Tab-separated table of C-alpha atoms and ligand atoms in Angstrom:
chain	number	residue	atom	x	y	z
A	174	UNK	CA	26.740	12.034	15.578
A	175	UNK	CA	26.268	13.944	12.311
A	176	UNK	CA	23.160	13.139	10.352
A	177	UNK	CA	23.619	11.091	7.226
A	178	UNK	CA	21.808	9.327	4.430
A	179	UNK	CA	20.091	5.985	4.277
A	180	UNK	CA	21.717	4.088	1.402
A	181	UNK	CA	21.160	0.780	-0.345
A	182	UNK	CA	23.886	-1.722	0.460
A	183	UNK	CA	25.500	-3.988	-2.136
A	184	UNK	CA	23.575	-6.988	-0.735
A	185	UNK	CA	20.188	-5.348	-1.341
A	186	UNK	CA	19.690	-4.387	2.308
A	187	UNK	CA	19.395	-0.804	3.497
A	188	UNK	CA	22.245	0.737	5.451
A	189	UNK	CA	20.670	2.984	8.055
A	190	UNK	CA	22.779	5.387	10.114
A	191	UNK	CA	21.795	6.227	13.705
A	192	UNK	CA	20.885	9.770	12.690
A	193	UNK	CA	19.285	9.372	9.254
A	194	UNK	CA	17.980	12.388	7.371
A	195	UNK	CA	14.366	11.670	6.463
A	196	UNK	CA	12.645	14.096	4.104
A	197	UNK	CA	8.982	14.806	4.899
A	198	UNK	CA	6.109	16.459	3.066
A	199	UNK	CA	3.712	17.947	5.557
A	200	UNK	CA	0.750	17.727	3.174
A	201	UNK	CA	-2.229	19.961	2.467
A	202	UNK	CA	-5.552	20.437	4.240
A	203	UNK	CA	-5.422	18.389	7.442
A	204	UNK	CA	-1.798	17.448	6.574
A	205	UNK	CA	-0.106	19.896	8.988
A	206	UNK	CA	-2.323	18.752	11.897
A	207	UNK	CA	-1.817	15.030	11.371
A	208	UNK	CA	1.851	15.422	10.487
A	209	UNK	CA	2.794	17.416	13.589
A	210	UNK	CA	0.968	14.876	15.786
A	211	UNK	CA	2.656	11.949	14.020
A	212	UNK	CA	6.119	13.507	14.169
A	213	UNK	CA	5.715	14.131	17.899
A	214	UNK	CA	4.943	10.453	18.540
A	215	UNK	CA	7.635	9.119	16.177
A	216	UNK	CA	10.320	11.267	17.839
A	217	UNK	CA	9.115	10.433	21.352
A	218	UNK	CA	9.148	6.676	20.640
A	219	UNK	CA	12.621	6.726	19.094
A	220	UNK	CA	13.916	8.690	22.101
A	221	UNK	CA	12.050	6.384	24.506
A	222	UNK	CA	13.557	3.241	22.988
A	223	UNK	CA	17.059	4.344	21.981
A	224	UNK	CA	17.709	7.079	24.611
A	225	UNK	CA	19.424	9.439	22.207
A	226	UNK	CA	21.541	6.802	20.471
A	227	UNK	CA	19.260	7.049	17.461
A	228	UNK	CA	17.335	10.068	16.222
A	229	UNK	CA	15.672	11.036	12.956
A	230	UNK	CA	16.770	14.316	11.397
A	231	UNK	CA	13.688	15.563	9.572
A	232	UNK	CA	14.134	17.543	6.371
A	233	UNK	CA	11.095	19.324	4.975
A	234	UNK	CA	10.497	19.129	1.234
A	235	UNK	CA	7.788	21.012	-0.580
A	236	UNK	CA	4.952	19.524	-2.595
A	237	UNK	CA	1.291	20.330	-3.145
A	238	UNK	CA	-0.381	23.623	-2.275
A	239	UNK	CA	2.402	24.758	0.024
A	240	UNK	CA	4.920	24.242	-2.794
A	241	UNK	CA	2.640	25.957	-5.302
A	242	UNK	CA	2.168	28.988	-3.062
A	243	UNK	CA	5.886	29.309	-2.340
A	244	UNK	CA	7.412	28.358	-5.704
A	245	UNK	CA	4.623	28.332	-8.317
A	246	UNK	CA	5.303	24.649	-8.830
A	247	UNK	CA	3.151	21.790	-7.445
A	248	UNK	CA	6.061	19.389	-7.318
A	249	UNK	CA	9.403	21.243	-7.504
A	250	UNK	CA	12.260	19.331	-9.121
A	251	UNK	CA	14.304	19.940	-5.977
A	252	UNK	CA	11.785	17.997	-3.869
A	253	UNK	CA	12.002	15.031	-6.207
A	254	UNK	CA	15.801	15.214	-6.194
A	255	UNK	CA	15.869	15.166	-2.393
A	256	UNK	CA	13.421	12.247	-2.189
A	257	UNK	CA	15.574	10.405	-4.718
A	258	UNK	CA	18.815	11.179	-2.903
A	259	UNK	CA	17.698	10.269	0.633
A	260	UNK	CA	15.796	7.108	-0.418
A	261	UNK	CA	13.203	7.031	2.379
A	262	UNK	CA	10.617	9.767	2.931
A	263	UNK	CA	7.166	10.300	4.410
A	264	UNK	CA	4.266	12.436	3.315
A	265	UNK	CA	0.898	13.743	4.398
A	266	UNK	CA	-2.036	13.951	1.960
A	267	UNK	CA	-1.728	16.222	-1.063
A	268	UNK	CA	-4.361	18.136	-2.978
A	269	UNK	CA	-4.820	16.833	-6.494
A	270	UNK	CA	-4.313	19.870	-8.764
A	271	UNK	CA	-7.411	20.501	-10.865
A	272	UNK	CA	-6.815	21.226	-14.542
A	273	UNK	CA	-3.023	21.436	-14.122
A	274	UNK	CA	-0.311	19.610	-16.039
A	275	UNK	CA	0.060	17.024	-13.251
A	276	UNK	CA	-2.689	14.400	-13.046
A	277	UNK	CA	-1.865	13.552	-9.478
A	278	UNK	CA	1.137	14.382	-7.297
A	279	UNK	CA	1.069	10.925	-5.767
A	280	UNK	CA	1.130	9.273	-9.163
A	281	UNK	CA	3.968	11.581	-10.269
A	282	UNK	CA	6.039	10.616	-7.208
A	283	UNK	CA	5.388	6.912	-7.787
A	284	UNK	CA	6.387	7.156	-11.428
A	285	UNK	CA	9.474	9.326	-10.903
A	286	UNK	CA	10.897	6.988	-8.280
A	287	UNK	CA	9.510	3.842	-9.922
A	288	UNK	CA	7.816	2.858	-6.658
A	289	UNK	CA	6.345	-0.357	-7.969
A	290	UNK	CA	4.804	-1.683	-4.762
A	291	UNK	CA	1.928	0.032	-3.022
A	292	UNK	CA	1.999	-1.644	0.363
A	293	UNK	CA	-1.133	-1.512	2.500
A	294	UNK	CA	-1.264	-3.509	5.741
A	295	UNK	CA	-4.814	-3.969	6.976
A	296	UNK	CA	-5.193	-4.936	10.579
A	297	UNK	CA	-7.719	-4.340	13.331
A	298	UNK	CA	-6.895	-2.642	16.622
A	299	UNK	CA	-9.066	-3.702	19.532
A	300	UNK	CA	-11.854	-1.233	20.119
A	301	UNK	CA	-11.817	0.386	16.684
A	302	UNK	CA	-15.397	0.653	15.441
A	303	UNK	CA	-15.888	-1.710	12.513
A	304	UNK	CA	-18.835	-2.616	10.285
A	305	UNK	CA	-17.953	-6.345	10.320
A	306	UNK	CA	-18.766	-8.840	13.064
A	307	UNK	CA	-15.263	-10.276	13.471
A	308	UNK	CA	-12.737	-7.608	12.532
A	309	UNK	CA	-10.151	-9.420	14.664
A	310	UNK	CA	-9.876	-11.985	11.856
A	311	UNK	CA	-8.598	-9.353	9.421
A	312	UNK	CA	-4.816	-9.247	9.172
A	313	UNK	CA	-3.663	-8.743	5.602
A	314	UNK	CA	-0.792	-7.085	3.837
A	315	UNK	CA	-1.725	-5.947	0.347
A	316	UNK	CA	0.921	-5.623	-2.371
A	317	UNK	CA	-0.668	-3.570	-5.127
A	318	UNK	CA	1.232	-3.156	-8.390
A	319	UNK	CA	1.798	0.554	-8.717
A	320	UNK	CA	3.165	1.336	-12.174
A	321	UNK	CA	1.125	-0.508	-14.807
A	322	UNK	CA	-2.388	-1.588	-15.691
A	323	UNK	CA	-5.159	0.746	-16.747
A	324	UNK	CA	-3.534	3.327	-14.429
A	325	UNK	CA	-0.659	3.863	-16.865
A	326	UNK	CA	-2.648	6.835	-18.160
A	327	UNK	CA	-2.880	5.766	-21.809
A	328	UNK	CA	-6.359	7.071	-22.502
A	329	UNK	CA	-7.927	8.760	-25.487
A	330	UNK	CA	-11.069	10.836	-25.220
A	331	UNK	CA	-14.078	10.224	-27.429
A	332	UNK	CA	-14.017	12.049	-30.745
A	333	UNK	CA	-10.308	12.966	-30.689
A	334	UNK	CA	-8.020	12.255	-33.662
A	335	UNK	CA	-6.085	9.846	-31.395
A	336	UNK	CA	-9.204	7.839	-30.598
A	337	UNK	CA	-10.059	7.757	-34.285
A	338	UNK	CA	-6.569	6.615	-35.216
A	339	UNK	CA	-6.660	3.878	-32.606
A	340	UNK	CA	-10.105	2.772	-33.754
A	341	UNK	CA	-8.822	2.596	-37.319
A	342	UNK	CA	-5.886	0.463	-36.204
A	343	UNK	CA	-8.103	-1.848	-34.156
A	344	UNK	CA	-10.583	-2.316	-36.987
A	345	UNK	CA	-8.211	-2.571	-39.945
A	346	UNK	CA	-4.996	-4.032	-38.565
A	347	UNK	CA	-6.118	-6.097	-35.615
A	348	UNK	CA	-9.566	-7.002	-36.972
A	349	UNK	CA	-11.084	-6.334	-33.568
A	350	UNK	CA	-13.812	-4.019	-34.885
A	351	UNK	CA	-16.644	-6.384	-33.954
A	352	UNK	CA	-15.651	-6.200	-30.318
A	353	UNK	CA	-16.304	-2.466	-30.130
A	354	UNK	CA	-20.023	-1.996	-29.573
A	355	UNK	CA	-20.327	1.734	-30.350
A	356	UNK	CA	-17.187	2.628	-32.313
A	357	UNK	CA	-18.115	6.219	-33.159
A	358	UNK	CA	-18.715	7.257	-29.564
A	359	UNK	CA	-16.031	5.210	-27.838
A	360	UNK	CA	-13.219	6.507	-25.690
A	361	UNK	CA	-10.267	4.147	-25.199
A	362	UNK	CA	-7.979	3.125	-22.370
A	363	UNK	CA	-5.012	0.761	-22.684
A	364	UNK	CA	-4.026	-1.760	-20.038
A	365	UNK	CA	-0.336	-2.660	-20.167
A	366	UNK	CA	0.640	-5.553	-17.859
A	367	UNK	CA	4.176	-6.866	-18.272
A	368	UNK	CA	5.873	-10.064	-17.167
A	369	UNK	CA	8.701	-8.038	-15.644
A	370	UNK	CA	6.374	-5.691	-13.762
A	371	UNK	CA	4.214	-8.561	-12.499
A	372	UNK	CA	7.186	-10.623	-11.432
A	373	UNK	CA	8.876	-7.892	-9.400
A	374	UNK	CA	5.627	-7.218	-7.546
A	375	UNK	CA	4.898	-10.880	-6.804
A	376	UNK	CA	8.537	-11.503	-5.867
A	377	UNK	CA	8.355	-8.683	-3.301
A	378	UNK	CA	5.138	-10.136	-1.845
A	379	UNK	CA	6.616	-13.644	-1.527
A	380	UNK	CA	9.826	-12.362	0.056
A	381	UNK	CA	7.807	-10.323	2.540
A	382	UNK	CA	5.677	-13.351	3.461
A	383	UNK	CA	8.743	-15.543	3.956
A	384	UNK	CA	10.604	-12.922	5.996
A	385	UNK	CA	7.589	-12.399	8.253
A	386	UNK	CA	6.775	-16.085	8.513
A	387	UNK	CA	3.285	-15.667	7.091
A	388	UNK	CA	1.187	-18.590	5.836
A	389	UNK	CA	0.129	-17.576	2.320
A	390	UNK	CA	0.319	-15.244	-0.641
A	391	UNK	CA	-2.908	-14.866	-2.592
A	392	UNK	CA	-2.667	-13.660	-6.176
A	393	UNK	CA	-5.852	-11.716	-6.903
A	394	UNK	CA	-6.774	-11.199	-10.548
A	395	UNK	CA	-9.593	-11.046	-13.065
A	396	UNK	CA	-7.946	-13.569	-15.364
A	397	UNK	CA	-11.186	-15.338	-16.248
A	398	UNK	CA	-12.083	-12.289	-18.365
A	399	UNK	CA	-8.779	-10.535	-19.087
A	400	UNK	CA	-6.794	-13.629	-19.931
A	401	UNK	CA	-3.616	-12.148	-21.367
A	402	UNK	CA	-3.136	-9.412	-18.781
A	403	UNK	CA	-4.660	-10.517	-15.470
A	404	UNK	CA	-4.609	-14.218	-16.344
A	405	UNK	CA	-0.951	-13.966	-17.284
A	406	UNK	CA	-0.264	-12.137	-14.002
A	407	UNK	CA	-1.412	-15.279	-12.168
A	408	UNK	CA	0.528	-17.704	-14.374
A	409	UNK	CA	3.709	-15.609	-14.200
A	410	UNK	CA	3.248	-15.482	-10.428
A	411	UNK	CA	3.007	-19.259	-10.013
A	412	UNK	CA	5.935	-19.853	-12.360
A	413	UNK	CA	8.096	-17.324	-10.525
A	414	UNK	CA	7.213	-18.763	-7.109
A	415	UNK	CA	8.192	-22.279	-8.199
A	416	UNK	CA	11.309	-21.181	-10.071
A	417	UNK	CA	12.764	-18.727	-7.553
A	418	UNK	CA	11.524	-20.010	-4.207
A	419	UNK	CA	11.606	-23.755	-4.810
A	420	UNK	CA	10.611	-25.885	-1.846
A	421	UNK	CA	9.965	-22.911	0.420
A	422	UNK	CA	6.599	-22.600	-1.322
A	423	UNK	CA	3.738	-24.764	-2.531
A	424	UNK	CA	1.493	-23.349	-5.241
A	425	UNK	CA	-2.048	-24.078	-6.269
A	426	UNK	CA	-0.536	-24.481	-9.731
A	427	UNK	CA	1.366	-27.484	-8.346
A	428	UNK	CA	-1.826	-28.676	-6.669
A	429	UNK	CA	-3.644	-28.464	-10.007
A	430	UNK	CA	-0.914	-30.503	-11.734
A	431	UNK	CA	-0.988	-33.108	-8.975
A	432	UNK	CA	-4.775	-33.275	-9.263
A	433	UNK	CA	-4.555	-33.935	-12.988
A	434	UNK	CA	-1.879	-36.599	-12.732
A	435	UNK	CA	-2.648	-38.248	-9.369
A	436	UNK	CA	-6.247	-37.340	-8.585
A	437	UNK	CA	-7.827	-34.924	-6.142
A	438	UNK	CA	-7.221	-36.859	-2.916
A	439	UNK	CA	-3.497	-37.169	-3.582
A	440	UNK	CA	-3.297	-33.487	-4.519
A	441	UNK	CA	-5.089	-32.494	-1.304
A	442	UNK	CA	-2.785	-34.720	0.748
A	443	UNK	CA	0.235	-32.973	-0.799
A	444	UNK	CA	-1.205	-29.573	-0.021
A	445	UNK	CA	-1.864	-30.597	3.609
A	446	UNK	CA	1.692	-31.906	3.908
A	447	UNK	CA	3.095	-28.649	2.512
A	448	UNK	CA	1.031	-26.670	5.037
A	449	UNK	CA	2.168	-28.837	7.935
A	450	UNK	CA	5.777	-28.411	6.820
A	451	UNK	CA	5.283	-24.645	7.136
A	452	UNK	CA	5.648	-23.995	3.428
A	453	UNK	CA	4.329	-20.725	2.107
A	454	UNK	CA	1.141	-21.466	0.162
A	455	UNK	CA	0.725	-19.495	-3.067
A	456	UNK	CA	-2.906	-19.415	-4.170
A	457	UNK	CA	-5.156	-17.301	-6.356
A	458	UNK	CA	-8.641	-15.879	-6.182
A	459	UNK	CA	-10.644	-13.998	-8.780
A	460	UNK	CA	-11.061	-10.358	-7.792
A	461	UNK	CA	-14.846	-10.163	-7.490
A	462	UNK	CA	-14.952	-13.305	-5.392
A	463	UNK	CA	-12.080	-11.951	-3.298
A	464	UNK	CA	-14.085	-8.841	-2.417
A	465	UNK	CA	-16.765	-11.041	-0.871
A	466	UNK	CA	-14.282	-13.475	0.685
A	467	UNK	CA	-12.568	-10.703	2.657
A	468	UNK	CA	-15.924	-9.973	4.258
A	469	UNK	CA	-16.979	-13.605	4.735
A	470	UNK	CA	-13.696	-15.269	5.699
A	471	UNK	CA	-10.886	-12.706	5.967
A	472	UNK	CA	-8.881	-15.070	8.147
A	473	UNK	CA	-8.058	-17.157	5.058
A	474	UNK	CA	-5.892	-14.391	3.613
A	475	UNK	CA	-2.546	-13.044	4.671
A	476	UNK	CA	-0.320	-11.476	2.001
A	477	UNK	CA	-2.129	-10.395	-1.167
A	478	UNK	CA	-0.468	-9.662	-4.518
A	479	UNK	CA	-2.595	-7.900	-7.087
A	480	UNK	CA	-2.713	-5.521	-10.035
A	481	UNK	CA	-3.146	-1.797	-9.815
A	482	UNK	CA	-6.901	-1.336	-10.229
A	483	UNK	CA	-7.903	-4.411	-8.206
A	484	UNK	CA	-5.486	-3.271	-5.522
A	485	UNK	CA	-7.084	0.136	-5.353
A	486	UNK	CA	-10.534	-1.321	-4.695
A	487	UNK	CA	-9.342	-4.102	-2.418
A	488	UNK	CA	-7.226	-1.937	-0.161
A	489	UNK	CA	-10.040	0.528	0.488
A	490	UNK	CA	-12.630	-2.212	1.010
A	491	UNK	CA	-10.323	-4.095	3.365
A	492	UNK	CA	-9.400	-0.903	5.220
A	493	UNK	CA	-13.082	-0.096	5.714
A	494	UNK	CA	-13.592	-3.429	7.452
A	495	UNK	CA	-11.106	-2.469	10.188
A	496	UNK	CA	-12.152	1.123	10.815
A	497	UNK	CA	-11.397	2.808	7.553
A	498	UNK	CA	-9.818	5.892	6.287
A	499	UNK	CA	-8.503	7.554	9.430
A	500	UNK	CA	-6.333	4.596	10.439
A	501	UNK	CA	-5.135	2.790	7.280
A	502	UNK	CA	-1.429	3.326	6.570
A	503	UNK	CA	0.424	2.892	3.294
A	504	UNK	CA	3.756	2.996	1.536
A	505	UNK	CA	5.097	3.070	-1.998
A	506	UNK	CA	8.300	1.118	-2.333
A	507	UNK	CA	10.922	0.053	-4.837
A	508	UNK	CA	12.621	-2.857	-3.047
A	509	UNK	CA	15.422	-2.930	-5.603
A	510	UNK	CA	16.649	0.667	-5.308
A	511	UNK	CA	15.365	1.056	-1.738
A	512	UNK	CA	13.279	4.145	-2.568
A	513	UNK	CA	10.217	4.381	-0.379
A	514	UNK	CA	7.578	6.997	0.325
A	515	UNK	CA	5.395	6.303	3.363
A	516	UNK	CA	2.038	8.047	3.279
A	517	UNK	CA	-1.347	8.637	4.807
A	518	UNK	CA	-3.940	6.870	2.677
A	519	UNK	CA	-6.716	9.411	3.220
A	520	UNK	CA	-6.973	12.717	1.394
A	521	UNK	CA	-6.642	16.304	2.565
A	522	UNK	CA	-10.211	16.569	3.984
A	523	UNK	CA	-10.031	20.330	3.293
A	524	UNK	CA	-13.185	21.091	5.302
A	525	UNK	CA	-11.312	20.086	8.445
A	526	UNK	CA	-8.004	21.851	7.728
A	527	UNK	CA	-6.455	23.450	10.838
A	528	UNK	CA	-9.228	22.216	13.112
A	529	UNK	CA	-6.914	19.907	15.060
A	530	UNK	CA	-9.707	17.332	15.103
A	531	UNK	CA	-8.789	14.609	12.598
A	532	UNK	CA	-7.301	11.210	13.312
A	533	UNK	CA	-3.514	11.139	12.787
A	534	UNK	CA	-3.315	7.307	12.946
A	535	UNK	CA	-3.016	6.733	9.205
A	536	UNK	CA	0.085	8.898	8.910
A	537	UNK	CA	1.428	7.742	12.264
A	538	UNK	CA	1.094	4.064	11.291
A	539	UNK	CA	2.777	4.879	7.973
A	540	UNK	CA	5.601	6.214	10.133
A	541	UNK	CA	5.533	2.917	12.031
A	542	UNK	CA	5.899	1.070	8.711
A	543	UNK	CA	8.808	3.369	7.929
A	544	UNK	CA	10.531	2.541	11.220
A	545	UNK	CA	10.101	-1.173	10.425
A	546	UNK	CA	11.520	-0.591	6.961
A	547	UNK	CA	14.540	1.125	8.543
A	548	UNK	CA	14.958	-1.855	10.868
A	549	UNK	CA	13.979	0.138	13.988
A	550	UNK	CA	11.388	-2.467	14.900
A	551	UNK	CA	11.469	-1.888	18.676
A	552	UNK	CA	10.340	1.716	18.206
A	553	UNK	CA	7.728	0.639	15.647
A	554	UNK	CA	6.253	-1.985	17.986
A	555	UNK	CA	6.208	0.361	20.921
A	556	UNK	CA	4.130	2.947	18.998
A	557	UNK	CA	1.716	0.301	17.750
A	558	UNK	CA	1.146	-0.939	21.291
A	559	UNK	CA	0.695	2.572	22.668
A	560	UNK	CA	-1.797	3.393	19.921
A	561	UNK	CA	-3.693	0.171	20.640
A	562	UNK	CA	-3.797	1.018	24.378
A	563	UNK	CA	-5.054	4.529	23.647
A	564	UNK	CA	-7.881	3.218	21.474
A	565	UNK	CA	-8.716	0.478	23.962
A	566	UNK	CA	-9.077	3.182	26.635
A	567	UNK	CA	-11.504	4.941	24.297
A	568	UNK	CA	-9.539	8.182	24.243
A	569	UNK	CA	-9.973	8.997	20.596
A	570	UNK	CA	-10.506	11.620	17.877
A	571	UNK	CA	-13.907	12.593	16.518
A	572	UNK	CA	-14.198	9.878	13.840
A	573	UNK	CA	-13.958	7.053	16.401
A	574	UNK	CA	-15.686	9.046	19.145
A	575	UNK	CA	-18.832	9.268	17.020
A	576	UNK	CA	-18.968	5.485	16.701
A	577	UNK	CA	-18.023	4.424	20.249
A	578	UNK	CA	-19.971	4.341	23.519
A	579	UNK	CA	-18.532	6.204	26.530
A	580	UNK	CA	-15.471	7.446	24.691
A	581	UNK	CA	-13.491	10.600	25.523
A	582	UNK	CA	-13.117	13.060	22.655
A	583	UNK	CA	-9.568	14.265	22.038
A	584	UNK	CA	-8.071	16.790	19.663
A	585	UNK	CA	-5.455	15.529	17.190
A	586	UNK	CA	-2.617	16.902	19.315
A	587	UNK	CA	-4.109	15.549	22.568
A	588	UNK	CA	-4.437	12.118	20.971
A	589	UNK	CA	-0.714	12.248	20.134
A	590	UNK	CA	0.127	13.196	23.733
A	591	UNK	CA	-2.030	10.350	24.982
A	592	UNK	CA	-0.141	7.858	22.799
A	593	UNK	CA	3.156	9.222	24.097
A	594	UNK	CA	1.927	8.739	27.689
A	595	UNK	CA	1.193	5.104	26.817
A	596	UNK	CA	4.631	4.286	25.389
A	597	UNK	CA	6.165	1.455	27.374
B	256	NAD	P1	-10.569	12.678	1.937
B	256	NAD	O1	-9.912	11.423	2.341
B	256	NAD	O2	-9.735	13.907	2.008
B	256	NAD	O3	-11.835	12.945	2.864
B	256	NAD	C1	-13.044	12.218	2.842
B	256	NAD	C2	-13.634	12.198	4.248
B	256	NAD	O4	-12.947	11.220	5.017
B	256	NAD	C3	-13.459	13.493	5.034
B	256	NAD	O5	-14.492	14.403	4.800
B	256	NAD	C4	-13.447	13.007	6.453
B	256	NAD	O6	-14.760	12.852	6.911
B	256	NAD	C5	-12.809	11.631	6.361
B	256	NAD	N1	-11.375	11.660	6.720
B	256	NAD	C6	-10.304	11.787	5.897
B	256	NAD	N2	-9.164	11.764	6.600
B	256	NAD	C7	-9.518	11.600	7.882
B	256	NAD	C8	-8.775	11.497	9.092
B	256	NAD	N3	-7.437	11.551	9.144
B	256	NAD	N4	-9.458	11.363	10.259
B	256	NAD	C9	-10.797	11.288	10.234
B	256	NAD	N5	-11.552	11.369	9.136
B	256	NAD	C10	-10.916	11.533	7.965
B	256	NAD	O7	-11.139	12.471	0.455
B	256	NAD	P2	-11.668	13.543	-0.612
B	256	NAD	O8	-12.553	14.546	0.080
B	256	NAD	O9	-12.212	12.733	-1.700
B	256	NAD	O10	-10.367	14.280	-1.168
B	256	NAD	C11	-9.912	15.587	-0.772
B	256	NAD	C12	-8.595	15.915	-1.500
B	256	NAD	O11	-7.583	14.977	-1.133
B	256	NAD	C13	-8.663	15.853	-3.036
B	256	NAD	O12	-7.880	16.903	-3.560
B	256	NAD	C14	-8.064	14.515	-3.365
B	256	NAD	O13	-7.528	14.472	-4.652
B	256	NAD	C15	-6.978	14.431	-2.308
B	256	NAD	N6	-6.536	13.043	-2.000
B	256	NAD	C16	-5.229	12.884	-1.732
B	256	NAD	C17	-4.750	11.629	-1.359
B	256	NAD	C18	-3.277	11.484	-1.038
B	256	NAD	O14	-2.549	12.458	-1.012
B	256	NAD	N7	-2.790	10.273	-0.786
B	256	NAD	C19	-5.621	10.536	-1.275
B	256	NAD	C20	-6.984	10.738	-1.539
B	256	NAD	C21	-7.436	12.005	-1.900
C-alpha cells in the first residue's frame, strides 16, 4: 500500500492510514543514538503485531545542529511545513541555540503549530530505581498549558527604554507604582492567561480522563496569590467542567456550594455518592502544596491540568520520583487540529554524544504515546510490556545500572535489541 498522510477527520478524530508517513527529527547530541534505538523497537513492534499490514514510513526532517550545519538555518521553514502537513511527528532532543534569533527550537515548534497541551505521563516501571519509598503509587498524566503564562516571552530587561515605558505606564496609568519595590532596577515579565487558553487545556484533560476511565482531574494553580490569572484558571476550569460535561463529572466547586447551602456532612455525602457512581471528580490543589502531595500521597492524583510554569516544575519533579530523565516521555499536542510532536523530555547530553550508552526509553516511550495517539494501541502496549520486562530482568543502560544491584550493563543499541527480544 502506498504511504499516505494522517489527517484530521470531520468528527475531530484522526484518520490514520495503514502506512502513514511520520516525519522525525533525529535530534542533536545523544539524539542519533536514542533515535536509532527507538526506531528499531517501534518498527519491530508494529511488524510483530500487524505482520506487515501496518508500517510507518519515516520521513526525516531537519532541525537543530544538523539543520544548521546543512542549511545554515536552525529550524528550516521546510521542516515546519512538513510537520504541519503530516500532523504527527516525533523528535529527539535539540540543542538550544545560544545567542541566536531563536530562543528555543522546542518553543518555536510549539508556537508555530499552536501545540497547546504538553502531555507528560508519569508512571513507574517495576525495578526502575526511584528515590521514593512507594513509586508504584505514582501514575499521573500531566496536562501542562503550553502557549501562555510567563512563558509567552514578554520580558523587558532592566534599564531598557521598554522597561522604563512599562514602569511609567504602571505608575501613572494603573497606579500600581507602590507595588514595585525597586522601580529603577526592575526588569519586567508579563503573564498572560486567557479564558480560551485555559479552557481548551482543561477540556483536553477532562476528555482524556473520561476516555481512559480515570478517577480525577486535579487543577493545580497558585490562585491564592495570583488571583486573576491562576485563580481564574481554576474557576474557569470548574465552570467549564460543569457546563460541558454535566453529570459525567462532580467538581469541588459543587462540593463547596453544597457545603455552604446544606452543610459539610451533606456535601461530603454527595461527593461520596458521585465517586461511587464513577463520576470523574474535578478538584484543585495549590501548586506548592501539590509538590509535596505528589511525594507524600501520589496515589491521590491521576490527571493533572496546570499552567505552563507550574507544569514545568511539576512534570520534572514527578518524573524524578519514578526514575527521572532517561525514561520520562512527552508530547505536545493540539487536539483540535490534530497536530502533535512526540519528544524525549531530556536534553542532548552533549558529553555522551555518539557513545551509544544513554537510555533511549524517554524517546521510545514518546513513540509509544504516538502509537496510542494513532490508535495503534496493541503495538504501544506490547512495547511497554517488553520494556518493563527488560527492566525487571535488570538488563539496562548505564543510568539504571549505576543505581541497581546485580544488573547487566547494556549499550543503547543492545538495550533496544533486548526489548525486541521481549516483545510478546
Ligand atoms: P540534559 O538532559 O541534556 O542532560 C543532563 C544530564 O542528564 C546528562 O548529563 C545525563 O547525565 C542525563 N541524561 C540526559 N538524557 C539521558 C538519557 N537519555 N539517559 C541517561 N541519562 C541522561 O540537560 P542539559 O545538559 O541541561 O542540556 C543540554 C542541551 O540540551 C542544552 O542545549 C539544552 O538547551 C538542551 N535541551 C533540550 C531539550 C529538548 O530538546 N527537549 C530539553 C532539555 C534541554
